[in-house]
PDB file of C-alpha atoms in Angstrom:
ATOM      1  CA  UNK D 128      60.871 110.574 109.429  1.00 74.00           C
ATOM      2  CA  UNK D 129      62.236 106.999 108.856  1.00 82.00           C
ATOM      3  CA  UNK D 130      65.228 105.847 110.593  1.00 85.00           C
ATOM      4  CA  UNK D 131      67.850 103.449 108.765  1.00 86.00           C
ATOM      5  CA  UNK D 132      69.114 100.898 110.872  1.00 91.00           C
ATOM      6  CA  UNK D 133      73.058 101.376 110.177  1.00 92.00           C
ATOM      7  CA  UNK D 134      74.851  98.231 108.462  1.00 93.00           C
ATOM      8  CA  UNK D 135      78.149  97.837 107.358  1.00 94.00           C
ATOM      9  CA  UNK D 136      79.010  99.298 104.025  1.00 95.00           C
ATOM     10  CA  UNK D 137      83.038  99.991 104.656  1.00 95.00           C
ATOM     11  CA  UNK D 138      85.804  97.407 105.172  1.00 94.00           C
ATOM     12  CA  UNK D 139      89.348  98.634 105.761  1.00 92.00           C
ATOM     13  CA  UNK D 140      92.229  96.696 106.264  1.00 89.00           C
ATOM     14  CA  UNK D 141      94.572  98.539 108.164  1.00 85.00           C
ATOM     15  CA  UNK D 142      97.503  96.551 108.716  1.00 75.00           C
ATOM     16  CA  UNK D 143      99.380  94.507 106.763  1.00 69.00           C
ATOM     17  CA  UNK D 144     100.451  97.535 104.813  1.00 65.00           C
ATOM     18  CA  UNK D 145     102.185  97.042 101.412  1.00 62.00           C
ATOM     19  CA  UNK D 146     105.097  98.605 102.372  1.00 62.00           C
ATOM     20  CA  UNK D 147     105.689  96.310 105.326  1.00 65.00           C
ATOM     21  CA  UNK D 148     108.240  93.061 104.535  1.00 69.00           C
ATOM     22  CA  UNK D 149     107.779  90.103 107.034  1.00 70.00           C
ATOM     23  CA  UNK D 150     109.963  87.467 107.623  1.00 71.00           C
ATOM     24  CA  UNK D 151     108.942  84.264 105.937  1.00 71.00           C
ATOM     25  CA  UNK D 152     107.757  81.652 108.614  1.00 72.00           C
ATOM     26  CA  UNK D 153     106.334  84.480 111.119  1.00 73.00           C
ATOM     27  CA  UNK D 154     103.143  85.782 111.940  1.00 76.00           C
ATOM     28  CA  UNK D 155     101.663  89.223 110.540  1.00 77.00           C
ATOM     29  CA  UNK D 156      99.046  90.830 112.478  1.00 81.00           C
ATOM     30  CA  UNK D 157      96.033  91.947 110.585  1.00 85.00           C
ATOM     31  CA  UNK D 158      93.642  94.932 111.767  1.00 90.00           C
ATOM     32  CA  UNK D 159      90.779  95.366 110.158  1.00 93.00           C
ATOM     33  CA  UNK D 160      87.780  98.689 110.930  1.00 95.00           C
ATOM     34  CA  UNK D 161      84.197  98.393 109.600  1.00 96.00           C
ATOM     35  CA  UNK D 162      82.077 101.492 109.417  1.00 96.00           C
ATOM     36  CA  UNK D 163      78.304 101.891 108.554  1.00 96.00           C
ATOM     37  CA  UNK D 164      76.650 104.132 106.097  1.00 95.00           C
ATOM     38  CA  UNK D 165      76.963 106.843 107.766  1.00 95.00           C
ATOM     39  CA  UNK D 166      80.717 106.530 108.099  1.00 96.00           C
ATOM     40  CA  UNK D 167      80.644 105.732 111.703  1.00 96.00           C
ATOM     41  CA  UNK D 168      82.684 102.852 113.531  1.00 97.00           C
ATOM     42  CA  UNK D 169      80.980  99.622 113.930  1.00 96.00           C
ATOM     43  CA  UNK D 170      81.356  97.115 117.198  1.00 97.00           C
ATOM     44  CA  UNK D 171      80.421  93.769 117.078  1.00 96.00           C
ATOM     45  CA  UNK D 172      80.542  92.752 113.577  1.00 95.00           C
ATOM     46  CA  UNK D 173      81.673  89.297 112.620  1.00 95.00           C
ATOM     47  CA  UNK D 174      84.766  89.580 109.792  1.00 93.00           C
ATOM     48  CA  UNK D 175      86.306  86.201 107.971  1.00 93.00           C
ATOM     49  CA  UNK D 176      89.827  87.318 107.062  1.00 91.00           C
ATOM     50  CA  UNK D 177      91.433  85.188 104.585  1.00 89.00           C
ATOM     51  CA  UNK D 178      95.054  85.121 102.964  1.00 85.00           C
ATOM     52  CA  UNK D 179      95.894  83.628  99.820  1.00 86.00           C
ATOM     53  CA  UNK D 180      99.140  83.564  97.442  1.00 81.00           C
ATOM     54  CA  UNK D 181      99.794  82.412  93.589  1.00 68.00           C
ATOM     55  CA  UNK D 182     103.308  83.614  93.574  1.00 66.00           C
ATOM     56  CA  UNK D 183     105.702  81.730  91.395  1.00 62.00           C
ATOM     57  CA  UNK D 184     107.201  79.462  94.117  1.00 61.00           C
ATOM     58  CA  UNK D 185     103.510  79.226  95.841  1.00 63.00           C
ATOM     59  CA  UNK D 186     100.344  78.998  95.504  1.00 67.00           C
ATOM     60  CA  UNK D 187      97.904  78.446  98.576  1.00 73.00           C
ATOM     61  CA  UNK D 188      94.615  80.219 100.520  1.00 83.00           C
ATOM     62  CA  UNK D 189      94.105  79.808 103.889  1.00 82.00           C
ATOM     63  CA  UNK D 190      90.431  81.045 106.232  1.00 85.00           C
ATOM     64  CA  UNK D 191      90.869  81.943 109.239  1.00 87.00           C
ATOM     65  CA  UNK D 192      88.854  81.672 112.150  1.00 91.00           C
ATOM     66  CA  UNK D 193      86.210  84.861 112.374  1.00 93.00           C
ATOM     67  CA  UNK D 194      86.787  87.744 114.568  1.00 94.00           C
ATOM     68  CA  UNK D 195      84.821  90.204 115.813  1.00 96.00           C
ATOM     69  CA  UNK D 196      85.374  93.814 115.719  1.00 96.00           C
ATOM     70  CA  UNK D 197      85.279  95.612 119.638  1.00 96.00           C
ATOM     71  CA  UNK D 198      84.226  98.463 120.660  1.00 96.00           C
ATOM     72  CA  UNK D 199      86.447 101.237 118.827  1.00 95.00           C
ATOM     73  CA  UNK D 200      85.526  99.155 115.722  1.00 95.00           C
ATOM     74  CA  UNK D 201      88.564  97.504 114.748  1.00 95.00           C
ATOM     75  CA  UNK D 202      89.526  93.664 114.622  1.00 94.00           C
ATOM     76  CA  UNK D 203      92.910  91.910 114.709  1.00 91.00           C
ATOM     77  CA  UNK D 204      94.077  88.811 114.040  1.00 88.00           C
ATOM     78  CA  UNK D 205      97.396  86.989 113.175  1.00 85.00           C
ATOM     79  CA  UNK D 206      98.150  85.713 109.826  1.00 81.00           C
ATOM     80  CA  UNK D 207     100.818  83.569 109.234  1.00 77.00           C
ATOM     81  CA  UNK D 208     102.882  82.905 105.448  1.00 71.00           C
ATOM     82  CA  UNK D 209     104.454  79.350 104.875  1.00 70.00           C
ATOM     83  CA  UNK D 210     106.571  80.797 101.989  1.00 74.00           C
ATOM     84  CA  UNK D 211     108.095  84.129 100.822  1.00 75.00           C
ATOM     85  CA  UNK D 212     106.297  85.657  98.476  1.00 77.00           C
ATOM     86  CA  UNK D 213     103.296  88.528  97.996  1.00 79.00           C
ATOM     87  CA  UNK D 214     100.373  87.339  99.934  1.00 82.00           C
ATOM     88  CA  UNK D 215      96.549  88.969  99.452  1.00 86.00           C
ATOM     89  CA  UNK D 216      95.079  90.041 102.502  1.00 87.00           C
ATOM     90  CA  UNK D 217      91.340  89.960 102.428  1.00 90.00           C
ATOM     91  CA  UNK D 218      88.597  90.702 104.937  1.00 92.00           C
ATOM     92  CA  UNK D 219      84.968  90.237 104.793  1.00 94.00           C
ATOM     93  CA  UNK D 220      81.671  91.323 106.760  1.00 93.00           C
ATOM     94  CA  UNK D 221      78.679  90.080 103.992  1.00 90.00           C
ATOM     95  CA  UNK D 222      79.001  91.091 100.852  1.00 92.00           C
ATOM     96  CA  UNK D 223      81.489  93.841 101.448  1.00 94.00           C
ATOM     97  CA  UNK D 224      85.419  93.504 101.531  1.00 94.00           C
ATOM     98  CA  UNK D 225      88.588  94.968 101.546  1.00 92.00           C
ATOM     99  CA  UNK D 226      92.000  93.386 100.165  1.00 90.00           C
ATOM    100  CA  UNK D 227      95.392  94.301 100.793  1.00 86.00           C
ATOM    101  CA  UNK D 228      98.933  92.974  99.888  1.00 82.00           C
ATOM    102  CA  UNK D 229     101.882  91.988 101.946  1.00 79.00           C
ATOM    103  CA  UNK D 230     104.845  90.536 101.222  1.00 77.00           C
ATOM    104  CA  UNK D 231     106.629  87.758 102.988  1.00 74.00           C
ATOM    105  CA  UNK D 232     110.265  87.419 102.069  1.00 73.00           C
ATOM    106  CA  UNK D 233     113.199  85.106 103.765  1.00 69.00           C
ATOM    107  CA  UNK D 234     115.710  86.953 105.843  1.00 62.00           C
TER     108      UNK D 234
END
């Protein structure tokens, strides 16, 4: 029998969710989970979060400092939107990534 070492195969951006609208100029929490090929949550995985926007009134991208999953297999970070619009949030570990869309608006 050969044992396979666990490797990250699934990343899920839990927050932000597309239905949540965040005030422009404020922070939003990014929460991500990482699972291996067996479906088990993984701790100690370094993730690279990023935020980008190509809305009609603003275009920018920002790569944040790496975050690491804890014992629950999740990691969290704060994201900041510069202007109102739709932003794409991406989390990457190795060659695996997931994205979510979030709307920042003036209120």
